[in-house]
């Protein structure tokens, strides 16, 4: 099991591998031959804050790969009424193969990942947005042909999270 909680958790080889796989999946999709890599898998898309692009990209991506992406707003779950984080993590970990969470605090995401028992993806916290960074790196590599030697910085949307 591997979580994606922050970019610093990825080795250079893992980062390159992720981008290479993304390149191939993008080319396959464009050619109309997307493999059902997530067939029979379910992904909980847990959102504590509003989203357009992140939510849509995960929902469509999971669907295109043959899986079930289930969007959940935390305010509509027991977590919104004060259920402990550990209970939500354990319940979702029993039903889903993976959880992506867009939340406010990095600390909560990391605790959730320790308890869920399934891979957890980072959909945005106050400190980072690794999936967005990966998408930006993919675009930069496509347009500039390389990442080596470049200095990049993710700033965010400039609003308090």
PDB file of C-alpha atoms in Angstrom:
ATOM      1  CA  UNK A   1       0.000   0.000   0.000  1.00  0.00           C
ATOM      2  CA  UNK A   2       1.307   3.445  -0.913  1.00  0.00           C
ATOM      3  CA  UNK A   3      -0.246   6.751   0.060  1.00  0.00           C
ATOM      4  CA  UNK A   4       0.229  10.036  -1.770  1.00  0.00           C
ATOM      5  CA  UNK A   5       0.307  12.543   1.081  1.00  0.00           C
ATOM      6  CA  UNK A   6       3.057  14.918  -0.024  1.00  0.00           C
ATOM      7  CA  UNK A   7       5.464  15.287  -2.895  1.00  0.00           C
ATOM      8  CA  UNK A   8       8.447  14.761  -0.598  1.00  0.00           C
ATOM      9  CA  UNK A   9       7.331  11.156  -0.062  1.00  0.00           C
ATOM     10  CA  UNK A  10       8.110  10.339  -3.701  1.00  0.00           C
ATOM     11  CA  UNK A  11      11.587   9.366  -4.815  1.00  0.00           C
ATOM     12  CA  UNK A  12      12.772  10.821  -8.146  1.00  0.00           C
ATOM     13  CA  UNK A  13      12.265   7.381  -9.715  1.00  0.00           C
ATOM     14  CA  UNK A  14       8.684   7.144  -8.386  1.00  0.00           C
ATOM     15  CA  UNK A  15       7.899  10.640  -9.632  1.00  0.00           C
ATOM     16  CA  UNK A  16       9.229   9.809 -13.092  1.00  0.00           C
ATOM     17  CA  UNK A  17       7.283   6.540 -13.103  1.00  0.00           C
ATOM     18  CA  UNK A  18       4.024   8.324 -12.214  1.00  0.00           C
ATOM     19  CA  UNK A  19       4.548  10.841 -15.019  1.00  0.00           C
ATOM     20  CA  UNK A  20       5.460   8.094 -17.514  1.00  0.00           C
ATOM     21  CA  UNK A  21       2.318   6.121 -16.659  1.00  0.00           C
ATOM     22  CA  UNK A  22       0.227   9.304 -16.887  1.00  0.00           C
ATOM     23  CA  UNK A  23       1.702  10.027 -20.333  1.00  0.00           C
ATOM     24  CA  UNK A  24       0.778   6.540 -21.498  1.00  0.00           C
ATOM     25  CA  UNK A  25      -2.734   6.674 -20.029  1.00  0.00           C
ATOM     26  CA  UNK A  26      -3.310  10.072 -21.641  1.00  0.00           C
ATOM     27  CA  UNK A  27      -2.166   8.779 -25.037  1.00  0.00           C
ATOM     28  CA  UNK A  28      -4.306   5.644 -24.673  1.00  0.00           C
ATOM     29  CA  UNK A  29      -7.374   7.703 -23.757  1.00  0.00           C
ATOM     30  CA  UNK A  30      -6.850  10.013 -26.715  1.00  0.00           C
ATOM     31  CA  UNK A  31      -6.596   6.954 -28.992  1.00  0.00           C
ATOM     32  CA  UNK A  32      -9.806   5.510 -27.511  1.00  0.00           C
ATOM     33  CA  UNK A  33      -8.200   2.501 -25.870  1.00  0.00           C
ATOM     34  CA  UNK A  34      -8.271   3.172 -22.140  1.00  0.00           C
ATOM     35  CA  UNK A  35      -7.604   0.003 -20.155  1.00  0.00           C
ATOM     36  CA  UNK A  36     -10.025  -0.715 -17.281  1.00  0.00           C
ATOM     37  CA  UNK A  37      -7.247  -0.645 -14.681  1.00  0.00           C
ATOM     38  CA  UNK A  38      -9.723   0.066 -11.879  1.00  0.00           C
ATOM     39  CA  UNK A  39     -12.348  -2.491 -12.891  1.00  0.00           C
ATOM     40  CA  UNK A  40     -13.996  -3.828  -9.758  1.00  0.00           C
ATOM     41  CA  UNK A  41     -12.393  -1.127  -7.598  1.00  0.00           C
ATOM     42  CA  UNK A  42     -14.135   1.615  -5.652  1.00  0.00           C
ATOM     43  CA  UNK A  43     -12.647   4.961  -4.704  1.00  0.00           C
ATOM     44  CA  UNK A  44     -14.098   7.185  -1.986  1.00  0.00           C
ATOM     45  CA  UNK A  45     -13.824  10.831  -3.032  1.00  0.00           C
ATOM     46  CA  UNK A  46     -14.114  12.585   0.316  1.00  0.00           C
ATOM     47  CA  UNK A  47     -14.437  16.378   0.154  1.00  0.00           C
ATOM     48  CA  UNK A  48     -14.505  18.687   3.158  1.00  0.00           C
ATOM     49  CA  UNK A  49     -14.251  21.765   0.954  1.00  0.00           C
ATOM     50  CA  UNK A  50     -15.701  22.840  -2.359  1.00  0.00           C
ATOM     51  CA  UNK A  51     -14.052  21.815  -5.602  1.00  0.00           C
ATOM     52  CA  UNK A  52     -14.693  21.892  -9.303  1.00  0.00           C
ATOM     53  CA  UNK A  53     -11.531  20.699 -11.092  1.00  0.00           C
ATOM     54  CA  UNK A  54     -10.226  18.273  -8.466  1.00  0.00           C
ATOM     55  CA  UNK A  55     -13.596  16.619  -7.936  1.00  0.00           C
ATOM     56  CA  UNK A  56     -14.367  16.408 -11.647  1.00  0.00           C
ATOM     57  CA  UNK A  57     -10.938  15.103 -12.619  1.00  0.00           C
ATOM     58  CA  UNK A  58     -11.065  12.340 -10.017  1.00  0.00           C
ATOM     59  CA  UNK A  59     -14.657  11.341 -10.832  1.00  0.00           C
ATOM     60  CA  UNK A  60     -14.007  11.222 -14.569  1.00  0.00           C
ATOM     61  CA  UNK A  61     -10.591   9.600 -14.190  1.00  0.00           C
ATOM     62  CA  UNK A  62     -11.858   6.785 -11.977  1.00  0.00           C
ATOM     63  CA  UNK A  63     -14.780   6.220 -14.368  1.00  0.00           C
ATOM     64  CA  UNK A  64     -12.538   6.191 -17.453  1.00  0.00           C
ATOM     65  CA  UNK A  65     -10.359   3.545 -15.796  1.00  0.00           C
ATOM     66  CA  UNK A  66     -13.394   1.357 -15.106  1.00  0.00           C
ATOM     67  CA  UNK A  67     -13.816   2.002 -11.385  1.00  0.00           C
ATOM     68  CA  UNK A  68     -16.525   3.466  -9.196  1.00  0.00           C
ATOM     69  CA  UNK A  69     -15.766   6.908  -7.808  1.00  0.00           C
ATOM     70  CA  UNK A  70     -18.135   7.798  -4.987  1.00  0.00           C
ATOM     71  CA  UNK A  71     -18.239  11.511  -4.089  1.00  0.00           C
ATOM     72  CA  UNK A  72     -18.969  12.294  -0.442  1.00  0.00           C
ATOM     73  CA  UNK A  73     -19.238  15.684   1.206  1.00  0.00           C
ATOM     74  CA  UNK A  74     -18.014  15.297   4.791  1.00  0.00           C
ATOM     75  CA  UNK A  75     -20.724  17.634   6.051  1.00  0.00           C
ATOM     76  CA  UNK A  76     -23.285  15.040   4.928  1.00  0.00           C
ATOM     77  CA  UNK A  77     -21.556  12.159   6.743  1.00  0.00           C
ATOM     78  CA  UNK A  78     -21.402  11.329  10.426  1.00  0.00           C
ATOM     79  CA  UNK A  79     -18.012  13.081  10.385  1.00  0.00           C
ATOM     80  CA  UNK A  80     -19.960  16.306   9.861  1.00  0.00           C
ATOM     81  CA  UNK A  81     -21.728  15.638  13.152  1.00  0.00           C
ATOM     82  CA  UNK A  82     -18.580  14.995  15.133  1.00  0.00           C
ATOM     83  CA  UNK A  83     -17.798  11.326  14.450  1.00  0.00           C
ATOM     84  CA  UNK A  84     -14.139  10.775  15.327  1.00  0.00           C
ATOM     85  CA  UNK A  85     -11.729  10.786  12.392  1.00  0.00           C
ATOM     86  CA  UNK A  86     -10.542   7.286  13.280  1.00  0.00           C
ATOM     87  CA  UNK A  87     -14.074   5.900  12.917  1.00  0.00           C
ATOM     88  CA  UNK A  88     -14.595   7.489   9.502  1.00  0.00           C
ATOM     89  CA  UNK A  89     -11.188   6.248   8.329  1.00  0.00           C
ATOM     90  CA  UNK A  90     -11.839   2.687   9.469  1.00  0.00           C
ATOM     91  CA  UNK A  91     -15.340   2.536   7.964  1.00  0.00           C
ATOM     92  CA  UNK A  92     -14.274   3.902   4.577  1.00  0.00           C
ATOM     93  CA  UNK A  93     -11.218   1.637   4.616  1.00  0.00           C
ATOM     94  CA  UNK A  94     -13.495  -1.393   4.971  1.00  0.00           C
ATOM     95  CA  UNK A  95     -15.666  -0.506   1.970  1.00  0.00           C
ATOM     96  CA  UNK A  96     -13.305   1.212  -0.461  1.00  0.00           C
ATOM     97  CA  UNK A  97     -10.088   0.252  -2.199  1.00  0.00           C
ATOM     98  CA  UNK A  98      -8.745   3.802  -1.996  1.00  0.00           C
ATOM     99  CA  UNK A  99      -9.718   7.175  -0.509  1.00  0.00           C
ATOM    100  CA  UNK A 100      -8.937  10.626  -1.885  1.00  0.00           C
ATOM    101  CA  UNK A 101      -9.551  13.390   0.641  1.00  0.00           C
ATOM    102  CA  UNK A 102      -9.716  17.153   0.091  1.00  0.00           C
ATOM    103  CA  UNK A 103      -9.583  18.647   3.543  1.00  0.00           C
ATOM    104  CA  UNK A 104      -8.269  21.544   5.548  1.00  0.00           C
ATOM    105  CA  UNK A 105      -5.482  20.136   7.675  1.00  0.00           C
ATOM    106  CA  UNK A 106      -2.519  18.053   6.541  1.00  0.00           C
ATOM    107  CA  UNK A 107      -2.316  16.568  10.033  1.00  0.00           C
ATOM    108  CA  UNK A 108      -5.853  15.143   9.676  1.00  0.00           C
ATOM    109  CA  UNK A 109      -5.031  13.637   6.279  1.00  0.00           C
ATOM    110  CA  UNK A 110      -1.929  11.935   7.654  1.00  0.00           C
ATOM    111  CA  UNK A 111      -3.834  10.534  10.653  1.00  0.00           C
ATOM    112  CA  UNK A 112      -6.597   9.312   8.336  1.00  0.00           C
ATOM    113  CA  UNK A 113      -4.010   7.531   6.163  1.00  0.00           C
ATOM    114  CA  UNK A 114      -2.541   5.755   9.192  1.00  0.00           C
ATOM    115  CA  UNK A 115      -5.966   4.401  10.163  1.00  0.00           C
ATOM    116  CA  UNK A 116      -7.758   3.667   6.872  1.00  0.00           C
ATOM    117  CA  UNK A 117      -5.859   0.526   5.867  1.00  0.00           C
ATOM    118  CA  UNK A 118      -6.149   1.439   2.163  1.00  0.00           C
ATOM    119  CA  UNK A 119      -4.145   3.873   0.003  1.00  0.00           C
ATOM    120  CA  UNK A 120      -5.031   7.505   0.647  1.00  0.00           C
ATOM    121  CA  UNK A 121      -4.585  10.274  -1.889  1.00  0.00           C
ATOM    122  CA  UNK A 122      -4.171  13.949  -1.118  1.00  0.00           C
ATOM    123  CA  UNK A 123      -6.866  16.092  -2.762  1.00  0.00           C
ATOM    124  CA  UNK A 124      -5.680  19.369  -1.130  1.00  0.00           C
ATOM    125  CA  UNK A 125      -4.882  20.620   2.353  1.00  0.00           C
ATOM    126  CA  UNK A 126      -3.649  23.904   3.739  1.00  0.00           C
ATOM    127  CA  UNK A 127      -0.081  22.914   2.943  1.00  0.00           C
ATOM    128  CA  UNK A 128      -0.100  21.165  -0.425  1.00  0.00           C
ATOM    129  CA  UNK A 129      -1.896  19.820  -3.469  1.00  0.00           C
ATOM    130  CA  UNK A 130       0.333  17.032  -4.836  1.00  0.00           C
ATOM    131  CA  UNK A 131      -2.109  15.843  -7.498  1.00  0.00           C
ATOM    132  CA  UNK A 132      -2.213  19.367  -8.907  1.00  0.00           C
ATOM    133  CA  UNK A 133       1.577  19.536  -8.781  1.00  0.00           C
ATOM    134  CA  UNK A 134       1.832  16.218 -10.630  1.00  0.00           C
ATOM    135  CA  UNK A 135      -0.540  17.501 -13.323  1.00  0.00           C
ATOM    136  CA  UNK A 136       1.542  20.679 -13.647  1.00  0.00           C
ATOM    137  CA  UNK A 137       4.739  18.646 -13.885  1.00  0.00           C
ATOM    138  CA  UNK A 138       3.192  16.480 -16.593  1.00  0.00           C
ATOM    139  CA  UNK A 139       2.194  19.565 -18.584  1.00  0.00           C
ATOM    140  CA  UNK A 140       5.607  21.158 -18.084  1.00  0.00           C
ATOM    141  CA  UNK A 141       7.345  17.993 -19.268  1.00  0.00           C
ATOM    142  CA  UNK A 142       5.051  17.752 -22.313  1.00  0.00           C
ATOM    143  CA  UNK A 143       5.683  21.356 -23.337  1.00  0.00           C
ATOM    144  CA  UNK A 144       9.319  21.747 -22.305  1.00  0.00           C
ATOM    145  CA  UNK A 145      10.428  18.137 -22.987  1.00  0.00           C
ATOM    146  CA  UNK A 146      12.236  17.838 -19.655  1.00  0.00           C
ATOM    147  CA  UNK A 147      12.056  18.679 -15.973  1.00  0.00           C
ATOM    148  CA  UNK A 148      15.741  18.264 -15.100  1.00  0.00           C
ATOM    149  CA  UNK A 149      17.414  21.511 -14.147  1.00  0.00           C
ATOM    150  CA  UNK A 150      14.162  23.430 -13.717  1.00  0.00           C
ATOM    151  CA  UNK A 151      13.022  25.026 -10.480  1.00  0.00           C
ATOM    152  CA  UNK A 152       9.295  24.922  -9.955  1.00  0.00           C
ATOM    153  CA  UNK A 153       7.096  26.201  -7.144  1.00  0.00           C
ATOM    154  CA  UNK A 154       3.438  25.565  -6.318  1.00  0.00           C
ATOM    155  CA  UNK A 155       1.866  28.667  -4.790  1.00  0.00           C
ATOM    156  CA  UNK A 156      -1.815  27.729  -4.542  1.00  0.00           C
ATOM    157  CA  UNK A 157      -4.844  29.929  -4.949  1.00  0.00           C
ATOM    158  CA  UNK A 158      -3.753  32.612  -2.491  1.00  0.00           C
ATOM    159  CA  UNK A 159      -6.791  32.269  -0.256  1.00  0.00           C
ATOM    160  CA  UNK A 160      -6.775  30.935   3.258  1.00  0.00           C
ATOM    161  CA  UNK A 161      -7.600  27.281   3.328  1.00  0.00           C
TER     162      UNK A 161
END
